[in-house]
Coordinates of C-alpha atoms in Angstrom, one line a residue:
A6 CA 0.0 0.0 0.0
D7 CA 1.0 3.6 -0.4
W8 CA 3.2 5.3 2.2
P9 CA 3.0 8.9 1.2
L10 CA 4.1 10.5 4.6
V11 CA 7.0 9.7 6.8
R12 CA 4.8 8.3 9.5
G13 CA 2.4 6.7 7.0
N14 CA -0.5 9.2 7.5
A15 CA -1.1 12.6 9.0
H16 CA -2.0 11.0 12.4
A17 CA 1.4 9.4 12.8
T18 CA 0.0 5.9 13.4
G19 CA 3.1 4.4 11.6
V20 CA 1.1 1.3 10.5
A21 CA 1.1 0.0 7.0
A22 CA -2.2 -0.9 5.4
S23 CA -0.8 -4.0 3.7
K24 CA 1.0 -7.1 5.1
L25 CA 4.7 -7.8 4.8
S26 CA 5.6 -10.9 2.9
S27 CA 6.9 -13.8 5.0
D28 CA 9.4 -14.6 2.2
L29 CA 11.7 -11.6 1.8
D30 CA 13.9 -11.1 -1.3
L31 CA 15.8 -8.1 -2.7
L32 CA 13.9 -6.8 -5.8
W33 CA 16.2 -3.9 -6.8
N34 CA 18.5 -1.3 -5.5
Y35 CA 19.3 2.2 -6.7
S36 CA 22.6 4.1 -5.9
V37 CA 23.9 7.5 -6.7
P38 CA 27.5 8.4 -7.3
A39 CA 29.4 10.5 -4.8
S40 CA 26.3 11.1 -2.6
G41 CA 24.0 9.2 -0.3
F42 CA 20.5 9.0 1.2
E43 CA 19.5 9.9 4.8
A44 CA 15.9 10.7 4.1
T45 CA 13.1 8.1 4.3
A46 CA 11.6 7.2 0.9
V47 CA 7.9 7.8 0.5
I48 CA 5.6 5.8 -1.9
A49 CA 2.5 6.9 -3.8
D50 CA 0.8 5.6 -6.9
G51 CA 3.5 3.1 -7.8
M52 CA 6.3 5.6 -7.4
V53 CA 9.1 6.1 -4.9
Y54 CA 10.2 9.6 -4.1
V55 CA 13.5 10.5 -2.2
G56 CA 16.1 13.2 -2.1
D57 CA 19.9 12.7 -1.6
M58 CA 22.3 14.7 0.6
D59 CA 23.7 16.7 -2.4
G60 CA 20.4 18.3 -3.5
T61 CA 19.0 15.9 -6.1
F62 CA 15.5 14.6 -5.8
Y63 CA 14.5 11.4 -7.5
A64 CA 11.3 9.7 -8.7
L65 CA 11.7 6.0 -9.3
H66 CA 9.3 3.2 -10.4
L67 CA 8.4 1.1 -7.3
A68 CA 8.3 -2.1 -9.4
D69 CA 11.8 -2.0 -10.7
G70 CA 13.6 1.0 -9.3
E71 CA 14.0 2.6 -12.8
P72 CA 14.2 6.4 -12.7
V73 CA 11.4 8.5 -14.1
W74 CA 12.8 11.9 -13.4
K75 CA 15.2 13.8 -11.2
R76 CA 15.7 17.4 -10.2
S77 CA 19.0 18.9 -8.9
F78 CA 19.0 22.0 -6.6
E79 CA 22.2 24.0 -6.1
N80 CA 23.5 24.6 -2.6
S81 CA 20.9 22.2 -1.2
G82 CA 20.5 18.7 0.3
F83 CA 17.7 16.5 1.6
A84 CA 17.9 14.8 5.0
T85 CA 14.2 14.4 5.6
A86 CA 11.3 12.6 3.8
A87 CA 9.0 14.2 1.4
A88 CA 5.2 14.2 1.6
V89 CA 3.1 13.2 -1.5
V90 CA -0.5 14.4 -1.5
D91 CA -3.0 15.0 -4.4
G92 CA -0.3 14.8 -7.1
F93 CA 2.1 17.2 -5.4
I94 CA 5.4 16.5 -3.5
Y95 CA 6.3 18.7 -0.5
V96 CA 9.9 18.5 0.5
S97 CA 12.2 20.6 2.7
D98 CA 16.0 20.9 2.4
I99 CA 18.7 21.2 5.0
D100 CA 18.8 25.0 4.5
G101 CA 15.1 25.5 5.4
V102 CA 13.6 25.8 1.9
V103 CA 10.3 24.1 1.4
R104 CA 9.4 23.1 -2.1
C105 CA 6.2 22.0 -3.8
L106 CA 6.8 19.9 -6.9
H107 CA 4.5 18.3 -9.5
A108 CA 4.7 14.6 -8.8
A109 CA 4.4 13.7 -12.5
S110 CA 7.3 15.8 -13.7
G111 CA 9.2 17.3 -10.8
E112 CA 8.5 20.8 -12.0
D113 CA 8.2 23.6 -9.5
A114 CA 4.8 24.7 -8.2
W115 CA 6.2 27.0 -5.5
A116 CA 9.1 27.4 -3.0
C117 CA 9.1 29.0 0.5
E118 CA 12.0 30.1 2.7
T119 CA 11.4 29.3 6.4
E120 CA 14.7 31.0 7.6
A121 CA 15.3 28.0 9.9
E122 CA 16.9 24.6 9.9
L123 CA 14.4 21.7 9.4
Y124 CA 15.0 18.3 11.0
A125 CA 11.6 16.8 10.5
A126 CA 9.7 16.0 7.3
P127 CA 6.5 18.0 6.3
N128 CA 3.1 16.8 7.3
V129 CA 0.2 17.6 5.0
H130 CA -3.4 17.8 6.3
A131 CA -6.6 19.4 5.1
G132 CA -4.8 21.7 2.7
S133 CA -2.0 22.8 5.0
V134 CA 1.7 21.9 5.0
L135 CA 2.9 21.6 8.6
L136 CA 6.6 22.1 9.5
T137 CA 8.6 22.2 12.7
T138 CA 11.8 24.2 12.8
E139 CA 15.1 24.3 14.8
S140 CA 14.1 27.8 15.9
G141 CA 11.1 26.5 17.8
K142 CA 8.4 27.3 15.3
L143 CA 5.5 25.3 14.0
L144 CA 4.5 26.7 10.6
A145 CA 1.2 26.1 8.7
I146 CA 1.7 26.8 5.0
E147 CA -1.1 26.9 2.4
A148 CA -0.5 23.7 0.3
Q149 CA -1.6 25.3 -3.0
T150 CA 0.2 28.6 -2.8
G151 CA 3.0 28.3 -0.3
D152 CA 1.6 31.3 1.7
Q153 CA 2.0 31.1 5.5
Q154 CA -1.3 30.7 7.3
W155 CA 0.0 30.9 11.0
K156 CA 2.9 30.1 13.2
F157 CA 3.2 28.8 16.8
Q158 CA 6.4 29.4 18.8
I159 CA 8.2 27.7 21.7
E160 CA 11.5 28.8 23.3
A161 CA 13.4 25.7 22.3
P162 CA 13.9 23.6 19.1
L163 CA 11.1 21.6 17.6
R164 CA 12.6 18.5 16.0
C165 CA 9.5 16.2 16.0
W166 CA 7.1 15.5 13.2
P167 CA 3.8 17.4 13.8
A168 CA 1.1 14.7 14.3
V169 CA -2.5 15.7 13.7
I170 CA -5.2 14.0 15.9
E171 CA -8.8 15.1 16.1
G172 CA -8.2 18.7 15.0
R173 CA -5.1 19.2 17.2
I174 CA -1.4 19.1 16.3
F175 CA 0.7 17.4 18.9
L176 CA 4.4 18.4 19.4
A177 CA 6.9 16.9 21.8
G178 CA 9.4 19.7 22.3
C179 CA 12.9 20.3 23.5
D180 CA 11.3 22.6 26.1
E181 CA 10.3 19.5 28.1
R182 CA 6.6 19.9 27.2
L183 CA 4.0 18.1 25.1
H184 CA 2.0 20.8 23.2
A185 CA -1.5 20.5 21.7
V186 CA -2.1 23.2 19.1
D187 CA -5.4 23.9 17.4
F188 CA -5.1 23.1 13.7
Q189 CA -7.3 26.0 12.5
T190 CA -5.9 28.8 14.6
G191 CA -2.3 27.8 15.6
K192 CA -3.1 28.5 19.2
E193 CA -2.0 26.2 22.0
V194 CA -5.1 24.6 23.7
E195 CA -3.4 22.2 26.1
G196 CA 0.1 21.3 27.4
L197 CA 1.8 18.7 29.6
D198 CA 5.1 18.7 31.4
I199 CA 7.2 15.7 30.4
D200 CA 10.3 16.2 32.6
G201 CA 12.8 16.2 29.8
P202 CA 13.5 17.5 26.3
T203 CA 12.6 15.3 23.3
G204 CA 12.7 15.4 19.5
C205 CA 10.5 12.3 19.3
T206 CA 7.3 12.3 17.2
P207 CA 4.1 11.5 19.2
G208 CA 2.5 8.4 17.8
T209 CA -1.1 7.3 18.3
F210 CA -2.9 4.0 18.7
E211 CA -6.4 3.4 20.0
K212 CA -6.9 6.8 21.6
K213 CA -3.5 6.7 23.3
M214 CA -0.4 8.7 22.5
Y215 CA 3.2 7.4 22.8
F216 CA 6.5 9.4 22.6

């Protein structure tokens, strides 16, 4: 089944919809000269999407690993996974630039400067791209235009992936708190002391959260 977001879906359940074969075998591999991959690959509509550490982003056939297209971006590099939603790819680079690409061709739709380092992949939910930054911001960006909708700020880095559960965005912060932020307004609605900093993404299962 598709795996279009780094945690499988916007709610960070991290559970695949299809079963793993009991008889594993290597089908193909794809390597790039003089570079490497740190980002998790994402899968959508029979395609694999992943960027390398030297600023090239690849689209490969899932069935055989054959490349369909690639895009190179100067002075860039990709350390986090992309997100694939409704025919668009949302991907952030190590310098804080978020790009929206057409999944079919890799052509640009828009690009946005966040002016901060990004250690977590984008999440996309209900028309918004959600990003956490090393400067402690949670940003909501309009998925079609790249315009900022709102921002939420803490006084410590945010390195977790922003999980969306029942209209709230959950963040485990380096400020030793778990934050619940309203998806529509960007305002904090609840918080919990966790007695230590964390960059871990909150995951959910059967009405419970784990981090």
